[in-house]
Amino acid sequence: MRVTWKALGVMAVIAIVFCPSSYSESPSPEKIIIKPQLSPSERSLTRIEYQSRPGIGLAVSGGGARGLALIGVLKVFEREGVRVNFIGGVSMGAIVGGLYSCGYTSQEIEEIAHQVDWGEIFSQSPLRSSLLTTQKGQSEKSLFHIRFQGWKPVMPRAITSAQKLNQLLEKLTSRAGIRPNISFDYLTPPLRIVCTDLLTGARVVLSSGNVGEALRASMAIPVAFTPVQIGGHLLVDGGLVDPIPTALVKEAVGFPVVAVDMSSDLRPASQISDVVDIADQTTTIMTIDKKENSLALADYSISPELGGYTNTDFSDIDGLIEAGEDAAEQAIPALKRLIETRWQTDSGGKEYRIRQSEITELTNMPRTFFASVFSHSEKMTSTNIEANIKRAFESGYLADAWAEVIPETVDYSIVYHLRDHPRVSAVRFAGITVMDEVELIKLVETRAGMVLNSRMLSRDRSALENYYLGHGYGLVRITSEFGQSDGALTFKIDEGLINNIQIEGARRTRDWVIMRHIPFRVGDLYDSKRGERAIDELYGTGLFETAKLVAEPESTGVTLVIKVVEKPYNYIRGGARFDLEYKSRAFVDFVADNIFGGGQEVYFSATIGEKKRSASLNIHTDRIFRTLFTNLLELDYEEFKRNHYMDHEYQGYYKQKSYGGEIAPGRQIPQLGTIYLVGLMRHFEWYEPNRTGKQEFNKLALGFRSVVDTRDAISFPENGKYHYFELEFASDIRNEKTAYTRLQTSFGSFYRLTRGLNFHPIIAVGISSAIMPYFDEFSLGGLNSFLGLFEHEYLGDKTVQGTVELRDRVSDRLYILARYNLGNIWTKLESIKLSELRHGGGLGVGLKTPIGPIQTWYGRTDAGRDAFYLDIGHEW
């Protein structure tokens, strides 16, 4: 191309005008916009403090009982003002940390730790108060259960299903409401729970769902507790793959991470005594390297001195907590330096020399309100400016905010653009069906005329949700909506209406068997106390290894999921006992449970002993279909050598045989007792000592029976009552002249006077209309009747007996006992005289053991007769 001089001249002019020389002074750069990236949840201030204020992330180990040391660590943090902004935990550390995230203070968690009966919480037995009367008996007194799948014995997956622990965690975590089902970020501080998938060996981090179920899963120590199924995973203790989840917490937060190590060291041989100890030692060996790596990754680590404690030792809770306090107090100076250093280090970014700053765009709030909390200095970084904006957001009055850093000749100026919320014209409620709006309006701080404040709204929503939670409505969700056109603030209340009910895990059991225990239907509101009672009852059926209710939130309302894990339904159970008079005997039951999925139990029972032998076929239905009607049917055969005494001397025994059947339809009265209509037909034959010839009686009887049993335990109960009443009309089928009416009643109560002292009165009365055959006569004597006399020492047709017992618990399992007896027995009504009442009493020692109660007594009557008693095992 040919270029002329004229063209070059034109181009030079253009270059001078539009392309300044590189040597000329460059204009200042464009203004800089600083705007924090806030999530929607941060804008509503559910997590603003977590994001913007200095604090720590906490990674906590497990450790069983040792994990309670975390309570002490949290107590010191609260006292010293160390903010915990995030928690990641496993096993017991997850439980303590999880309760902290659910809103409990360290003091409240300490009180919970003291209130829990740790020996009972890990037991398999259901709460006795949840059982129907017909369920309180043979199964409770059994020493072993062997379950079968077909003909193959089924080994239990763990020592316990920890159903009581699960129910406790469900109850405690209900304080957090239903929002954690959406995300654990709604907890304060946010929480992550680490588990191990038993199927793949992978680490599973739970960040949403049912908090109680998640905590129970992380606590599922292999061999000790059964795994928990969640979302296709079979979950156990997270400590197997991540003993201290430091890396997890570091990934989630941008502030110092503190690891708290409460895990066990390797045990000496003297501390390895059972399968749980072996499993714990194995886990410790497998995770040593992982634990060391996690501790090295932490910015700081706290290791309480727990050398004298094992994972299963809950006997010194105060000592465990104090160990955590001591370790945390030593760490406080270094922790505070670490937090301050990290906070200052994070205040980085480009530095600007600031000439002036101003606040604009506010319409309802004064500028001085924000200027007073802003940080001002001659030199500021972008992080400093961003922190000012976050502090402005923390006030709750802003809808939006950003800053412009405007270059001047050599300095900069800052313009903060703060857009505040409008004023509230009215406060309204929507969705209320069970509460009084007048009471709700008293709970909220926001009033008409105020500038809308998102932080205040958050407190208002929490206050309203806590009010619902306090009244048992645990599934409530409350949102707020502001009308830009009319300025009205509306609290929308989702009270937790049940949209659907689903059952998971029931393969054999019919749905109606489960649903008869569930007091909710579609369209109902969930009530937490009724829900807890329903799970108690469902587990009390004995059909399930575990049972729980889980609410899954929908856009509005919830789906209520009943999760059960069925037991193998064919099993053998058995037990044994010993006493000085009738020696040893044992029973074994062959049980077919949950027949046709309807909850019925059929079992063949055999008893073998030196003086007692029996066999029976029993069909047992606790509840007929959906009703509270019950039925017992028994066909039996028995041989009994009944001791006979004269003048307090053993004279041999009555050799007795009987066979027949009994049917007892009845009506259950939940939490109280059962009333039966009883029909009986049984043949008796016996030989009396020192007499020849067999005596016979073909008994046909019809009567009523009532049993009330509210005792809290079957061995050494602390509270409750036991009342037995029976009215029977009977005769010998072959001889109508033998007809008689027999009435028997007894009433006993247990009253806790002090923590260890218990008062137990009993009164019993028996009376008949005519002379009865000897096997139906009332008796006086024996450990459970009248001290100082042998069992069945006196027989008769009328009796009155009274007992007062004092029992002092001197340790968890050891009792000192004292008893006073008053009563007698007569053959004729006209011979009854109060002046002939006998007196007796005695002292004893009792021990609660895994095989049942062990009692030894010495008793003496006012006539100088005495007896020594030794009783081992449950009475059946």
mmCIF file of C-alpha atoms in Angstrom, residues 363-364 396-400 419-426 428 450-454 457 480-490 492:
data_model
loop_
_atom_site.group_PDB
_atom_site.id
_atom_site.type_symbol
_atom_site.label_atom_id
_atom_site.label_comp_id
_atom_site.label_asym_id
_atom_site.label_seq_id
_atom_site.Cartn_x
_atom_site.Cartn_y
_atom_site.Cartn_z
ATOM 1 C CA THR A 363 -34.033 6.588 54.237
ATOM 2 C CA ASN A 364 -35.184 5.451 57.713
ATOM 3 C CA GLY A 396 -30.425 -6.275 60.711
ATOM 4 C CA TYR A 397 -31.685 -2.978 59.277
ATOM 5 C CA LEU A 398 -30.184 -3.317 55.782
ATOM 6 C CA ALA A 399 -31.642 -4.821 52.645
ATOM 7 C CA ASP A 400 -28.454 -4.263 50.653
ATOM 8 C CA ARG A 419 -30.090 0.611 51.715
ATOM 9 C CA ASP A 420 -32.224 0.134 54.794
ATOM 10 C CA HIS A 421 -35.525 -1.674 55.147
ATOM 11 C CA PRO A 422 -38.833 0.214 55.079
ATOM 12 C CA ARG A 423 -41.013 0.708 58.137
ATOM 13 C CA VAL A 424 -43.564 -1.875 59.233
ATOM 14 C CA SER A 425 -47.176 -0.738 58.932
ATOM 15 C CA ALA A 426 -48.764 -3.787 60.594
ATOM 16 C CA ARG A 428 -50.084 -10.163 61.113
ATOM 17 C CA MET A 450 -40.557 0.152 63.523
ATOM 18 C CA VAL A 451 -37.978 -0.102 60.773
ATOM 19 C CA LEU A 452 -37.962 -3.685 59.561
ATOM 20 C CA ASN A 453 -35.060 -5.538 61.188
ATOM 21 C CA SER A 454 -34.059 -8.951 59.876
ATOM 22 C CA LEU A 457 -37.267 -11.049 62.780
ATOM 23 C CA SER A 480 -41.906 -14.049 57.616
ATOM 24 C CA GLU A 481 -43.056 -12.101 54.576
ATOM 25 C CA PHE A 482 -42.968 -8.323 54.139
ATOM 26 C CA GLY A 483 -45.415 -6.675 51.782
ATOM 27 C CA GLN A 484 -43.561 -4.021 49.812
ATOM 28 C CA SER A 485 -46.836 -2.446 48.679
ATOM 29 C CA ASP A 486 -48.627 -2.166 52.022
ATOM 30 C CA GLY A 487 -45.714 -2.507 54.493
ATOM 31 C CA ALA A 488 -47.396 -5.341 56.407
ATOM 32 C CA LEU A 489 -45.231 -7.987 58.055
ATOM 33 C CA THR A 490 -46.833 -11.444 58.071
ATOM 34 C CA LYS A 492 -46.559 -17.511 58.196
#
